[in-house]
mmCIF file of C-alpha atoms in Angstrom:
data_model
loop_
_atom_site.group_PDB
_atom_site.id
_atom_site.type_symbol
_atom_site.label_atom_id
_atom_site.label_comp_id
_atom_site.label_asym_id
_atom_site.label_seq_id
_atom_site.Cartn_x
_atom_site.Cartn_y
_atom_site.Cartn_z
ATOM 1 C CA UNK A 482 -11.186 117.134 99.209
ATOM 2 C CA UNK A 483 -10.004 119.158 96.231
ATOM 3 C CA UNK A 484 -9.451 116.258 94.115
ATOM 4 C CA UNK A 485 -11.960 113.390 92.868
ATOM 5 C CA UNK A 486 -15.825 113.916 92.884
ATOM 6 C CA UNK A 487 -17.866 114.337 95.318
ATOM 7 C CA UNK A 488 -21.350 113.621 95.410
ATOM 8 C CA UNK A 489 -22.633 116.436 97.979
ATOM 9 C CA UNK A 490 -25.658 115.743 99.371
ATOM 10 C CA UNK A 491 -27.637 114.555 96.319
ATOM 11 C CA UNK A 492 -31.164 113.488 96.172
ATOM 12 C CA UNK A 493 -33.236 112.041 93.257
ATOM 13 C CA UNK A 494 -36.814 111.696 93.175
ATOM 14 C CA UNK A 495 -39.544 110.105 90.869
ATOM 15 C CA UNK A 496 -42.776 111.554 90.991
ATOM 16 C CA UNK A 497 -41.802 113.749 94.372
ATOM 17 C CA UNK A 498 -40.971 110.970 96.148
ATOM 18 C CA UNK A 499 -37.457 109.918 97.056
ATOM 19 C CA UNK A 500 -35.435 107.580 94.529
ATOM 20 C CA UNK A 501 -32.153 107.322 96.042
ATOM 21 C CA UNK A 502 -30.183 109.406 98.823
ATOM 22 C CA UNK A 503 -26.584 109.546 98.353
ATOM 23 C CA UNK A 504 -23.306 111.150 99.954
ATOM 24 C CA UNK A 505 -20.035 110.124 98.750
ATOM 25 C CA UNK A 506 -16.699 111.716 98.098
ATOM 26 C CA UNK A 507 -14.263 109.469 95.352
ATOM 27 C CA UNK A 508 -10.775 110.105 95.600
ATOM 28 C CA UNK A 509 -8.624 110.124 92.195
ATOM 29 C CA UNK A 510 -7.947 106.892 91.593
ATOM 30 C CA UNK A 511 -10.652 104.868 94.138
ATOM 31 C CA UNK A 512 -13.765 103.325 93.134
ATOM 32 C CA UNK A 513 -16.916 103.968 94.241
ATOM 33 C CA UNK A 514 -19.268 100.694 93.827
ATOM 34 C CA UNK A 515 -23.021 101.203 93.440
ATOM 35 C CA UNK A 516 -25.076 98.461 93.585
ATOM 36 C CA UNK A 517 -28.923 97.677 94.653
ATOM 37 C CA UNK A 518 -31.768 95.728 92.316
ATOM 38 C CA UNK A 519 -33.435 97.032 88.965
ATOM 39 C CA UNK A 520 -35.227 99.921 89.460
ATOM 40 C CA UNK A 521 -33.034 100.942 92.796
ATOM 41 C CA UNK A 522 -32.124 104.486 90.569
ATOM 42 C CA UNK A 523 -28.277 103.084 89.921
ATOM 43 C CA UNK A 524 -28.192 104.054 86.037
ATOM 44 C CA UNK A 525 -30.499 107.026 87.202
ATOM 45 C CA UNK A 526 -27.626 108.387 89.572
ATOM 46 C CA UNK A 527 -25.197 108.177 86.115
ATOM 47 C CA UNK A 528 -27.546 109.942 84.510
ATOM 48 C CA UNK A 529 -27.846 113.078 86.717
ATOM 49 C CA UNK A 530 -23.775 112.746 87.023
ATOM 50 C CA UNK A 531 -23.661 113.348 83.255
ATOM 51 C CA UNK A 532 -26.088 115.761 83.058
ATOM 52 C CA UNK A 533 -28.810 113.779 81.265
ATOM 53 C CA UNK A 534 -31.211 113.214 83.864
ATOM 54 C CA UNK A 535 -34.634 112.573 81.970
ATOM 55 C CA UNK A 536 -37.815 114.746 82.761
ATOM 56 C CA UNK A 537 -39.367 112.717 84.806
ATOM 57 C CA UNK A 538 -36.556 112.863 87.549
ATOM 58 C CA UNK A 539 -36.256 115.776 89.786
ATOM 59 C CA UNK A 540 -32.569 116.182 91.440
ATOM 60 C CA UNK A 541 -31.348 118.291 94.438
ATOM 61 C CA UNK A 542 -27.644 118.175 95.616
ATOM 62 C CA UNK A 543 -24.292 119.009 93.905
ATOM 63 C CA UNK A 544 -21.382 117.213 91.761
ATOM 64 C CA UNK A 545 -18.349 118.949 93.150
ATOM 65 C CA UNK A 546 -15.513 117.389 90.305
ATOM 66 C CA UNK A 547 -12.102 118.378 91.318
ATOM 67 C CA UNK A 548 -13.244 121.160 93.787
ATOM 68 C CA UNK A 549 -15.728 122.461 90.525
ATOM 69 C CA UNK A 550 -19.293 122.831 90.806
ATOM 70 C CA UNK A 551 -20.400 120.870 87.580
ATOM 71 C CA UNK A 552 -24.297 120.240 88.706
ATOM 72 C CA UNK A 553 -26.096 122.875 86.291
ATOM 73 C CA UNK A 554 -23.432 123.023 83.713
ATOM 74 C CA UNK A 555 -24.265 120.576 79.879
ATOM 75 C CA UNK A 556 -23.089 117.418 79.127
ATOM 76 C CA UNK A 557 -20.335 118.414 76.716
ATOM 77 C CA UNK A 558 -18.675 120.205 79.495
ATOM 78 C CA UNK A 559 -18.531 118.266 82.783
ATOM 79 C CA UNK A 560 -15.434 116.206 81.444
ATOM 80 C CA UNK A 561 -17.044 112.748 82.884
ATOM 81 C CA UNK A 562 -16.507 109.801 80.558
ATOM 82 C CA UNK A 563 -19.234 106.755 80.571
ATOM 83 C CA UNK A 564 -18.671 102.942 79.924
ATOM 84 C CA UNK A 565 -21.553 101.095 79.197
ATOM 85 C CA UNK A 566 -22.866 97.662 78.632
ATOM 86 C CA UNK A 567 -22.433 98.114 75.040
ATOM 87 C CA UNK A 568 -19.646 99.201 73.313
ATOM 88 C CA UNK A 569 -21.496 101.643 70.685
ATOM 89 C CA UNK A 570 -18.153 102.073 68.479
ATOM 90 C CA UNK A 571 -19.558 103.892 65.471
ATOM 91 C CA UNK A 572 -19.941 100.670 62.881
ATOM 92 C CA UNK A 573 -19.194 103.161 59.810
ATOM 93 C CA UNK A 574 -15.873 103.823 61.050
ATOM 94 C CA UNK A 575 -12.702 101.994 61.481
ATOM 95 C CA UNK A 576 -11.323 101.058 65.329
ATOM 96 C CA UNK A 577 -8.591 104.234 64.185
ATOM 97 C CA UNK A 578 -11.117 106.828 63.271
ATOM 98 C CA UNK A 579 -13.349 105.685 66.194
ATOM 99 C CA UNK A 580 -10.767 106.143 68.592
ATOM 100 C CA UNK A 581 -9.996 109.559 66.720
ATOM 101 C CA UNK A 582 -13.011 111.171 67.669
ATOM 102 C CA UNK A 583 -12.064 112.265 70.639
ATOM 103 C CA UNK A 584 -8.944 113.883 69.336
ATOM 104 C CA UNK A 585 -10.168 116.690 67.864
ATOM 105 C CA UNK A 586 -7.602 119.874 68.079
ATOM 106 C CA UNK A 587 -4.882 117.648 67.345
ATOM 107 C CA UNK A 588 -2.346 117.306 64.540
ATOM 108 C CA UNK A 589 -3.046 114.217 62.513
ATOM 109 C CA UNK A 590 0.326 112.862 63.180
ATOM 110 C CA UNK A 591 -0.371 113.503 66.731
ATOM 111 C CA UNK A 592 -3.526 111.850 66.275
ATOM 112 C CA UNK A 593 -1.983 108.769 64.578
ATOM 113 C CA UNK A 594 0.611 108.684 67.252
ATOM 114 C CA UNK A 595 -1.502 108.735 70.413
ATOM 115 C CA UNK A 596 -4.067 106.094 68.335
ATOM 116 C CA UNK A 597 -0.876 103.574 68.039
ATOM 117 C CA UNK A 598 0.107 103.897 71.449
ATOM 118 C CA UNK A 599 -3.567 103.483 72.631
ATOM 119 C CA UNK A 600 -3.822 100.274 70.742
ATOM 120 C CA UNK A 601 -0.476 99.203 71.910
ATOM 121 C CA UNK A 602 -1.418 99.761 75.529
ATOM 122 C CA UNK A 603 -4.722 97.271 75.478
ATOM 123 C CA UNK A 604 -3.120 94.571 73.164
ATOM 124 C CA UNK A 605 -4.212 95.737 69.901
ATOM 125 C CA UNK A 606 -1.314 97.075 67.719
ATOM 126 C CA UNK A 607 -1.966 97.426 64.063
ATOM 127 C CA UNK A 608 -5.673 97.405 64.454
ATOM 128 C CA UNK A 609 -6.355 101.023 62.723
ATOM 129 C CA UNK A 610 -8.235 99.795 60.206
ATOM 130 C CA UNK A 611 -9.957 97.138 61.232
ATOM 131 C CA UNK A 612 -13.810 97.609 60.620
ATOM 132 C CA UNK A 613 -15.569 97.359 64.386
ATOM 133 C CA UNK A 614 -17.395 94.366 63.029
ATOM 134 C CA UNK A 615 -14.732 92.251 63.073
ATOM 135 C CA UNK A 616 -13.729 92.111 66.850
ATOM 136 C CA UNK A 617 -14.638 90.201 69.566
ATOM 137 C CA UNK A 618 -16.217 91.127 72.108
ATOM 138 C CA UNK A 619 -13.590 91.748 74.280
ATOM 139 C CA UNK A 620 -11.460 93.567 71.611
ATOM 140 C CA UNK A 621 -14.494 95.752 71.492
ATOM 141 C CA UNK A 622 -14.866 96.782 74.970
ATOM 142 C CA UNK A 623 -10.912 97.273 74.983
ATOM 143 C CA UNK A 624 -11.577 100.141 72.007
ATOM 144 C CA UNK A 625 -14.864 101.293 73.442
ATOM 145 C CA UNK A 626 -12.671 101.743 76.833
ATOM 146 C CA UNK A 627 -9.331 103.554 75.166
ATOM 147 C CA UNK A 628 -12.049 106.003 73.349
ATOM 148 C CA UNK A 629 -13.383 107.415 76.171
ATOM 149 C CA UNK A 630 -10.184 107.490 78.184
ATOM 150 C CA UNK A 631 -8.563 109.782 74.914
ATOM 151 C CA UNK A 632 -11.271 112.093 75.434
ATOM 152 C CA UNK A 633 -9.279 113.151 78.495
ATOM 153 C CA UNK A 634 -11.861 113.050 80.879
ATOM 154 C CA UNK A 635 -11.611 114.300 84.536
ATOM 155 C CA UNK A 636 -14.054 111.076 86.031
ATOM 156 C CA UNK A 637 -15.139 108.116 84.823
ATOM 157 C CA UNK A 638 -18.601 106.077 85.342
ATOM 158 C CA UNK A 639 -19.383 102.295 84.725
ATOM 159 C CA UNK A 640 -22.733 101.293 83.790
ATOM 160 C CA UNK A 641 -22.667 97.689 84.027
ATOM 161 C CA UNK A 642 -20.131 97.803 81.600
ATOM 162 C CA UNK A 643 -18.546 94.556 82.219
ATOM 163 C CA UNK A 644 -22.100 92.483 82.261
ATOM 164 C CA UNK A 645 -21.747 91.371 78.512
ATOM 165 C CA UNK A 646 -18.972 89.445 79.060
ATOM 166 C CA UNK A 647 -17.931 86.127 79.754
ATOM 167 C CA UNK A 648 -16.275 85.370 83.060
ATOM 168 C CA UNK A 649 -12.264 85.161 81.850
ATOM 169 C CA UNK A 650 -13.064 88.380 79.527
ATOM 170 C CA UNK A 651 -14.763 90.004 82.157
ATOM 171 C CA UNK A 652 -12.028 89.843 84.342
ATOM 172 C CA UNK A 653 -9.724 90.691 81.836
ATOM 173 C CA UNK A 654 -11.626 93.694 80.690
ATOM 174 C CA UNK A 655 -12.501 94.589 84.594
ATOM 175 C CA UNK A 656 -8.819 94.765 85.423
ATOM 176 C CA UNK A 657 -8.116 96.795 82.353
ATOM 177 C CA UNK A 658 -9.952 99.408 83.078
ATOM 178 C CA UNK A 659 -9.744 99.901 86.759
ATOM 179 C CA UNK A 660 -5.477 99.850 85.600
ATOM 180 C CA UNK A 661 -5.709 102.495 83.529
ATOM 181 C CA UNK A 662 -8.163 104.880 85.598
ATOM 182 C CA UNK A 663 -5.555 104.285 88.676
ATOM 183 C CA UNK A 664 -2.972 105.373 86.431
ATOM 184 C CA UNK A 665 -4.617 108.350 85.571
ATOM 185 C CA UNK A 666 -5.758 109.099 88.710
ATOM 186 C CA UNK A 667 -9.643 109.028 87.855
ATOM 187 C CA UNK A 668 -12.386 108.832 90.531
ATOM 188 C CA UNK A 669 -15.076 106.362 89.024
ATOM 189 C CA UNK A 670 -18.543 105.502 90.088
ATOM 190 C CA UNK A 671 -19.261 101.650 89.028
ATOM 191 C CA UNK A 672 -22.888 100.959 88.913
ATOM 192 C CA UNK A 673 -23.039 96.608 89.008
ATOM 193 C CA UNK A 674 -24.927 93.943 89.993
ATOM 194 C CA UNK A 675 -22.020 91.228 90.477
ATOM 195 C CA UNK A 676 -20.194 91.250 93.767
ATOM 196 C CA UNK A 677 -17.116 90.271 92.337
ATOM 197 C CA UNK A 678 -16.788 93.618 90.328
ATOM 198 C CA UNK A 679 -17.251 95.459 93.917
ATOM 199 C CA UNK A 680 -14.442 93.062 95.531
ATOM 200 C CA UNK A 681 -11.743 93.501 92.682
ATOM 201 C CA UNK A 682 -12.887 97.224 92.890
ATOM 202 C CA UNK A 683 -11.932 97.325 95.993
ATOM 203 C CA UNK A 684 -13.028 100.618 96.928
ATOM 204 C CA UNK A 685 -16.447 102.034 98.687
ATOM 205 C CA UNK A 686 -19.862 100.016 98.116
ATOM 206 C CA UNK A 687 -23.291 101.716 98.020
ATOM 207 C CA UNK A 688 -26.155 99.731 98.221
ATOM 208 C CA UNK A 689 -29.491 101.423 97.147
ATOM 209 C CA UNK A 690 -33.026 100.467 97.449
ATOM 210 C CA UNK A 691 -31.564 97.946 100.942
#
C-alpha cells in the first residue's frame, strides 16, 4: 500500500521492556481505532507517530506515510495533524487568526477566503472575530478541528478528542470529523476509550494491554 500509513512493525518499550506491539496499515480515508486501559501506551503510540516520543520511551519499527519513511524525520515535517481532548485555540487570538496559522505562504485574501469557507463548512459563518472565549464547547472543537485540517496534513490522529463532550455534541463533533477526513482521504489513528467512537468509526480496532 502506497497510500495511507502504515505502522510497520513498531515496538515501544518503557524501561526495556515491551509497551505495546503494533502492525497496522490505514488506508486513506479508514480509521484505525486504538483502544486498551490507562497506561496501555495509546497516547504513547501518538506520540512516537508525531515524532515526540519522550525520553523515557525507546521505539523500534517504521511510519511508512504515503509510501514515505517519516520515522527519524522532526515533527514539523511528518505532515500528521493531532486532535486532542482540548481544543488549545490560542486565547489571544480571534477564531480567524487562529485558524490562519496554518496558512502561512498564502495571500491574505486567499487566507480570508479559505477562513470563510472553513467556517462555512462546520456551521460557523461570520465567526472571524469572535474571541475563542466566547464559544461553546462544541463550537470550539469545530475550530480546533478546521485548524488542523488547513494545515494540509497528509494523516490525522485522535487523542481522545471527543471525551470532553456531551453525548449529542459528541456525536455531532465525532461525525464531523470522521466527514471531513473521508473527504480528504486521510488515514487516522483514533486513540478512545468509548466503544461507540470505534462502532461509528467503523474501521479496524486495536486493543492494547488485552
Amino acid at each position: 500500500m502506497d497510500n495511507g500509513l502504515h505502522l510497520k512493525a513498531v515496538e515501544i518499550c518503557r524501561g526495556g521492556q515491551p509497551l505495546l506491539q503494533i502492525d497496522a496499515q490505514v488506508a486513506p480515508g479508514e480509521i484505525l481505532t486504538v483502544m486498551g486501559p490507562s497506561g496501555s501506551g495509546k497516547s504513547t503510540l501518538l506520540s512516537f507517530l508525531t515524532g515526540h516520543l519522550a525520553p523515557a520511551f525507546t521505539a523500534t519499527g517504521q511510519v511508512i506515510l504515503d509510501g514515505s519513511d517519516v520515522t527519524t524525520q522532526p515533527p514539523e515535517h511528518r505532515k500528521i495533524g493531532i486532535l486532542f481532548q482540548d481544543d488549545l485555540l490560542f486565547p489571544h487570538l480571534s477564531v480567524g487568526a487562529n485558524l490562519a496559522f496554518g496558512l502561512r505562504g498564502r495571500t491574505k485574501s486567499e487566507r480570508q477566503k479559505t477562513i470563510e469557507t472553513a467556517l462555512s463548512d462546520v456551521g460557523l459563518k461570520g465567526f472571524e472575530t469572535r474571541d475563542p472565549a466566547t464559544l461553546s464547547g462544541g463550537q470550539k472543537a469545530r475550530v480546533a478541528l478546521m485548524r488542523v485540517l488547513l494545515s494540509d496534513p497528509k494523516a490525522l490522529l485522535l487523542d481522545e478528542a471527543f471525551s470532553g463532550l456531551d453525548t449529542d455534541r459528541r456525536a455531532q463533533i465525532r461525525d464531523l470529523t470522521f466527514d471531513h477526513a473521508r473527504k480528504k482521504h486521510l488515514p487516522v489513528v483514533m486513540v478512545s476509550h468509548d466503544i461507540d467512537d470505534a462502532k461509528a468509526a467503523g474501521g479496524q480496532v486495536i486493543q492494547l494491554g488485552a
